[in-house]
Short mmCIF file of C-alpha atoms and ligand atoms in Angstrom, two decimals:
data_model
loop_
_atom_site.label_atom_id
_atom_site.label_comp_id
_atom_site.label_asym_id
_atom_site.label_seq_id
_atom_site.Cartn_x
_atom_site.Cartn_y
_atom_site.Cartn_z
CA UNK A 3 31.45 16.65 6.83
CA UNK A 4 31.02 20.09 8.30
CA UNK A 5 28.49 22.60 6.98
CA UNK A 6 28.17 26.31 7.85
CA UNK A 7 26.72 27.49 11.21
CA UNK A 8 24.95 30.48 9.72
CA UNK A 9 26.95 31.98 6.90
CA UNK A 10 26.76 29.84 3.77
CA UNK A 11 30.10 31.26 2.64
CA UNK A 12 31.75 29.11 5.30
CA UNK A 13 31.37 25.84 3.43
CA UNK A 14 34.81 24.60 2.37
CA UNK A 15 35.85 23.76 -1.19
CA UNK A 16 36.47 20.17 -0.09
CA UNK A 17 33.00 19.93 1.44
CA UNK A 18 31.43 21.16 -1.80
CA UNK A 19 33.52 18.66 -3.74
CA UNK A 20 32.52 15.86 -1.36
CA UNK A 21 28.84 16.71 -1.73
CA UNK A 22 29.26 16.73 -5.49
CA UNK A 23 31.08 13.39 -5.64
CA UNK A 24 29.26 11.36 -2.97
CA UNK A 25 26.55 8.89 -3.90
CA UNK A 26 24.28 9.49 -0.93
CA UNK A 27 23.98 12.16 1.75
CA UNK A 28 22.93 10.98 5.20
CA UNK A 29 21.40 14.02 6.89
CA UNK A 30 19.52 15.07 9.98
CA UNK A 31 16.77 16.88 8.09
CA UNK A 32 16.33 16.56 4.33
CA UNK A 33 14.66 20.01 4.15
CA UNK A 34 17.64 21.77 5.76
CA UNK A 35 20.23 19.91 3.69
CA UNK A 36 18.03 20.34 0.60
CA UNK A 37 18.33 24.13 1.06
CA UNK A 38 22.12 23.89 1.20
CA UNK A 39 22.16 21.73 -1.94
CA UNK A 40 19.89 24.20 -3.69
CA UNK A 41 22.24 27.03 -2.74
CA UNK A 42 25.07 24.99 -4.31
CA UNK A 43 22.90 24.18 -7.37
CA UNK A 44 23.12 20.44 -6.68
CA UNK A 45 20.64 17.65 -6.46
CA UNK A 46 21.51 14.43 -4.59
CA UNK A 47 19.92 11.40 -3.08
CA UNK A 48 19.40 12.04 0.67
CA UNK A 49 18.66 9.67 3.54
CA UNK A 50 17.46 10.90 6.90
CA UNK A 51 19.72 9.73 9.73
CA UNK A 52 19.94 10.35 13.45
CA UNK A 53 21.51 8.33 16.22
CA UNK A 54 18.06 7.20 17.41
CA UNK A 55 17.71 5.26 14.17
CA UNK A 56 17.39 1.56 14.90
CA UNK A 57 20.31 -0.78 14.28
CA UNK A 58 18.71 -2.01 11.05
CA UNK A 59 18.57 1.50 9.57
CA UNK A 60 22.17 2.16 10.64
CA UNK A 61 23.37 -1.13 9.21
CA UNK A 62 21.53 -0.31 5.96
CA UNK A 63 23.50 2.92 5.68
CA UNK A 64 26.76 1.20 6.55
CA UNK A 65 26.11 -1.52 3.96
CA UNK A 66 25.77 1.24 1.42
CA UNK A 67 29.02 2.78 2.65
CA UNK A 68 30.88 -0.45 1.87
CA UNK A 69 30.43 0.10 -1.85
CA UNK A 70 29.43 3.75 -2.25
CA UNK A 71 30.48 7.13 -0.92
CA UNK A 72 28.16 8.25 1.90
CA UNK A 73 28.50 11.81 3.22
CA UNK A 74 27.14 12.53 6.71
CA UNK A 75 25.98 16.07 7.42
CA UNK A 76 24.00 17.61 10.26
CA UNK A 77 21.78 20.69 10.00
CA UNK A 78 24.67 23.02 10.81
CA UNK A 79 28.29 22.79 11.87
CA UNK A 80 30.21 19.60 12.57
CA UNK A 81 28.33 16.29 12.90
CA UNK A 82 28.67 14.49 16.26
CA UNK A 83 29.23 17.77 18.14
CA UNK A 84 25.85 17.85 19.96
CA UNK A 85 24.52 16.41 16.70
CA UNK A 86 23.87 12.95 15.24
CA UNK A 87 26.68 10.76 13.98
CA UNK A 88 28.47 9.17 16.92
CA UNK A 89 26.68 5.81 16.68
CA UNK A 90 27.26 5.70 12.92
CA UNK A 91 30.99 6.50 13.11
CA UNK A 92 31.46 4.19 16.10
CA UNK A 93 29.85 1.29 14.25
CA UNK A 94 31.69 2.08 11.01
CA UNK A 95 35.02 1.96 12.87
CA UNK A 96 34.05 -1.28 14.60
CA UNK A 97 33.28 -2.77 11.18
CA UNK A 98 36.48 -1.44 9.56
CA UNK A 99 34.62 0.84 7.18
CA UNK A 100 36.91 3.80 6.39
CA UNK A 101 35.83 7.18 7.78
CA UNK A 102 37.27 10.61 7.12
CA UNK A 103 36.02 14.20 7.43
CA UNK A 104 36.07 17.52 5.65
CA UNK A 105 36.53 19.75 8.70
CA UNK A 106 34.89 23.13 9.02
CA UNK A 107 32.68 25.27 11.22
CA UNK A 108 31.75 24.34 14.74
CA UNK A 109 30.14 26.92 17.02
CA UNK A 110 32.05 25.59 20.05
CA UNK A 111 35.50 26.15 18.57
CA UNK A 112 34.65 29.43 16.91
CA UNK A 113 33.25 30.73 20.21
CA UNK A 114 36.32 29.66 22.18
CA UNK A 115 38.70 31.30 19.73
CA UNK A 116 37.00 34.69 19.90
CA UNK A 117 35.92 34.63 23.56
CA UNK A 118 39.14 36.02 25.00
CA UNK A 119 39.23 33.10 27.47
CA UNK A 120 42.27 30.80 27.76
CA UNK A 121 42.35 28.39 24.83
CA UNK A 122 45.27 26.19 25.89
CA UNK A 123 42.99 23.97 27.94
CA UNK A 124 39.23 23.61 27.51
CA UNK A 125 36.32 21.23 27.83
CA UNK A 126 33.12 21.03 25.82
CA UNK A 127 30.11 19.83 27.80
CA UNK A 128 27.25 20.17 25.31
CA UNK A 129 23.87 21.74 26.08
CA UNK A 130 23.08 23.21 29.49
CA UNK A 131 20.27 20.92 30.77
CA UNK A 132 16.80 22.52 30.70
CA UNK A 133 15.68 21.53 34.25
CA UNK A 134 16.76 23.62 37.25
CA UNK A 135 18.13 20.80 39.44
CA UNK A 136 20.11 19.36 36.54
CA UNK A 137 21.38 22.85 35.66
CA UNK A 138 22.72 23.43 39.19
CA UNK A 139 24.46 20.02 39.12
CA UNK A 140 25.88 20.81 35.67
CA UNK A 141 27.42 24.13 36.79
CA UNK A 142 28.65 22.55 40.02
CA UNK A 143 30.41 19.80 38.13
CA UNK A 144 32.24 22.18 35.80
CA UNK A 145 33.05 24.76 38.49
CA UNK A 146 36.44 23.30 39.45
CA UNK A 147 37.70 22.73 35.91
CA UNK A 148 41.04 24.55 35.49
CA UNK A 149 40.48 25.45 31.80
CA UNK A 150 37.71 27.20 29.85
CA UNK A 151 34.35 25.44 29.56
CA UNK A 152 32.20 25.63 26.43
CA UNK A 153 28.45 24.95 26.62
CA UNK A 154 25.58 25.27 24.16
CA UNK A 155 22.48 27.25 25.11
CA UNK A 156 19.36 28.68 23.52
CA UNK A 157 17.84 32.17 23.71
CA UNK A 158 14.71 31.24 25.70
CA UNK A 159 16.75 29.38 28.35
CA UNK A 160 19.70 31.74 28.79
CA UNK A 161 18.29 33.90 31.61
CA UNK A 162 17.49 30.90 33.82
CA UNK A 163 20.92 29.42 33.16
CA UNK A 164 22.64 32.70 34.05
CA UNK A 165 20.67 32.89 37.30
CA UNK A 166 21.76 29.41 38.33
CA UNK A 167 25.32 29.92 37.03
CA UNK A 168 25.52 33.01 39.27
CA UNK A 169 24.37 31.03 42.33
CA UNK A 170 27.00 28.35 41.71
CA UNK A 171 29.91 30.28 40.18
CA UNK A 172 29.58 33.67 41.93
CA UNK A 173 31.65 36.33 40.18
CA UNK A 174 33.33 33.98 37.67
CA UNK A 175 33.73 35.57 34.22
CA UNK A 176 31.23 34.23 31.67
CA UNK A 177 31.07 34.89 27.93
CA UNK A 178 27.95 34.73 25.77
CA UNK A 179 28.41 34.51 22.01
CA UNK A 180 25.25 34.74 19.96
CA UNK A 181 24.42 34.24 16.29
CA UNK A 182 28.00 33.46 15.26
CA UNK A 183 28.84 34.20 11.60
CA UNK A 184 25.39 35.78 11.13
CA UNK A 185 24.31 39.38 10.61
CA UNK A 186 23.63 40.01 14.30
CA UNK A 187 26.67 38.24 15.77
CA UNK A 188 27.01 39.42 19.35
CA UNK A 189 29.64 39.15 22.13
CA UNK A 190 28.91 39.86 25.80
CA UNK A 191 31.08 39.07 28.79
CA UNK A 192 30.86 39.67 32.52
CA UNK A 193 29.71 38.02 35.73
CA UNK A 194 26.39 36.17 35.68
CA UNK A 195 24.82 39.18 37.43
CA UNK A 196 26.13 41.64 34.82
CA UNK A 197 25.05 39.42 31.95
CA UNK A 198 21.60 38.97 33.51
CA UNK A 199 21.17 42.74 33.70
CA UNK A 200 22.17 43.04 30.03
CA UNK A 201 19.96 40.24 28.73
CA UNK A 202 16.96 41.26 30.86
CA UNK A 203 17.15 44.58 29.04
CA UNK A 204 17.90 42.94 25.65
CA UNK A 205 16.09 39.57 25.54
CA UNK A 206 18.44 37.09 23.88
CA UNK A 207 17.43 35.62 20.55
CA UNK A 208 18.96 32.97 18.34
CA UNK A 209 21.72 30.47 18.90
CA UNK A 210 24.10 30.83 21.81
CA UNK A 211 27.41 29.53 23.11
CA UNK A 212 27.95 30.18 26.82
CA UNK A 213 31.53 29.91 28.09
CA UNK A 214 32.81 29.78 31.65
CA UNK A 215 36.28 31.03 32.60
CA UNK A 216 38.66 28.58 34.31
CA UNK A 217 38.38 28.00 38.04
CA UNK A 218 40.70 30.42 39.86
CA UNK A 219 43.86 28.84 41.16
CA UNK A 220 43.56 27.95 44.82
CA UNK A 221 45.60 30.46 46.82
CA UNK A 222 47.82 28.52 49.23
CA UNK A 223 48.66 30.27 52.50
CA UNK A 224 52.31 30.97 53.46
CA UNK A 225 51.82 28.64 56.41
CA UNK A 226 50.73 25.80 54.09
CA UNK A 227 53.60 26.51 51.67
CA UNK A 228 56.07 26.25 54.56
CA UNK A 229 54.57 22.93 55.60
CA UNK A 230 54.80 21.57 52.05
CA UNK A 231 58.40 22.79 51.68
CA UNK A 232 59.47 21.24 55.02
CA UNK A 233 57.94 17.93 53.93
CA UNK A 234 59.53 18.08 50.47
CA UNK A 235 62.96 18.97 51.94
CA UNK A 236 62.95 15.71 53.90
CA UNK A 237 63.50 13.71 50.71
CA UNK A 238 64.69 16.27 48.12
CA UNK A 239 67.46 18.75 47.51
CA UNK A 240 66.43 22.41 47.94
CA UNK A 241 65.92 23.07 44.23
CA UNK A 242 63.95 19.86 43.78
CA UNK A 243 61.80 20.60 46.82
CA UNK A 244 61.03 24.09 45.46
CA UNK A 245 60.18 22.65 42.04
CA UNK A 246 57.93 19.99 43.54
CA UNK A 247 55.97 22.48 45.68
CA UNK A 248 55.73 24.87 42.70
CA UNK A 249 54.23 22.02 40.66
CA UNK A 250 51.75 21.17 43.43
CA UNK A 251 50.60 24.71 44.16
CA UNK A 252 51.38 26.89 41.14
CA UNK A 253 53.46 29.20 43.41
CA UNK A 254 56.63 30.83 42.05
CA UNK A 255 59.58 28.37 42.07
CA UNK A 256 62.28 31.03 42.70
CA UNK A 257 60.41 32.44 45.71
CA UNK A 258 59.90 28.91 47.02
CA UNK A 259 63.61 28.21 46.62
CA UNK A 260 64.51 31.34 48.62
CA UNK A 261 62.03 30.37 51.34
CA UNK A 262 63.36 26.79 51.40
CA UNK A 263 66.90 28.15 51.96
CA UNK A 264 65.58 30.22 54.89
CA UNK A 265 63.73 27.27 56.37
CA UNK A 266 66.92 25.20 56.29
CA UNK A 267 68.69 27.74 58.51
CA UNK A 268 65.92 27.93 61.12
N1 LIG B 25 27.12 20.54 15.44
C1 LIG B 25 26.97 21.96 15.69
C2 LIG B 25 28.36 22.59 15.78
O1 LIG B 25 29.32 21.99 15.34
O2 LIG B 25 28.46 23.71 16.28
C3 LIG B 25 26.11 22.23 16.91
C4 LIG B 25 24.72 21.71 16.79
S1 LIG B 25 23.74 21.91 18.20
C5 LIG B 25 22.34 20.98 17.80
C6 LIG B 25 23.12 23.54 18.02
C7 LIG B 25 23.66 24.49 19.08
O3 LIG B 25 24.96 24.91 18.68
C8 LIG B 25 22.86 25.78 19.21
O4 LIG B 25 21.77 25.62 20.11
C9 LIG B 25 23.89 26.73 19.77
O5 LIG B 25 24.09 26.49 21.15
C10 LIG B 25 25.14 26.26 19.01
N2 LIG B 25 25.25 27.02 17.75
C11 LIG B 25 25.09 26.54 16.50
N3 LIG B 25 25.25 27.54 15.60
C12 LIG B 25 25.50 28.67 16.30
C13 LIG B 25 25.75 30.03 15.94
N4 LIG B 25 25.75 30.41 14.68
N5 LIG B 25 25.98 30.90 16.95
C14 LIG B 25 25.99 30.52 18.23
N6 LIG B 25 25.76 29.26 18.62
C15 LIG B 25 25.52 28.34 17.67
#
């Protein structure tokens, strides 16, 4: 079940009810979850769980889940999203133990929805790796993605990541969202160079989501469009050829149709 990512007011009524009714809470850190329970004036039996737990510990928890209600929480936000839980849910499903969720806050989704970047297509790729070579590979791999990319980052590592993002992504628009739902929530957007200048002057603190705008559509030259149209006209009617080349290139279908008509008269 999801817990808040900063503002305790973001816990849902169903999550509170689930915490109240469950028999055991499996949590990442009993101190962190203990604070949440204290805030809700509850006291519950807690078991520490992370995905590095050995199979015996996981099976112990799943055995419990066969007869009792076990709630899984992470320190903040939605379990499994760069947090423990995948191995537990995967095994529970494999063993036909019912699983459901009380959905709620996740920094990735909140960041996307307020970033101003396209939200119709996106990928989440977890934490930016801490080592330089892995960082460059990471940004290279996401650079061609045609939707928005969401990554997790931390204050102390942001400047290095922006430097490497700039080398790989050039002037691509980036968005940095910091301390979401908290007192000092902050939004900054710009090229890596612009963001570097800002954060060098205002060293970033706290929790961060770094987003990368979609890869720009490849501009196709008129010469290449003609070649594609001529090829498509060999096996299609004019309107179909225009539609096919529009699908391949993202160019305007009506303009392609007009050009296809011209090409047929040449
Ligand atoms: N499971 C969590 C979720 O659903 O968002 C994410 C847990 S992950 C271990 C922690 C990372 O999430 C932070 O380093 C940061 O990148 C991001 N994050 C969590 N809370 C945040 C917040 N309030 N503002 C910005 N980023 C946050």
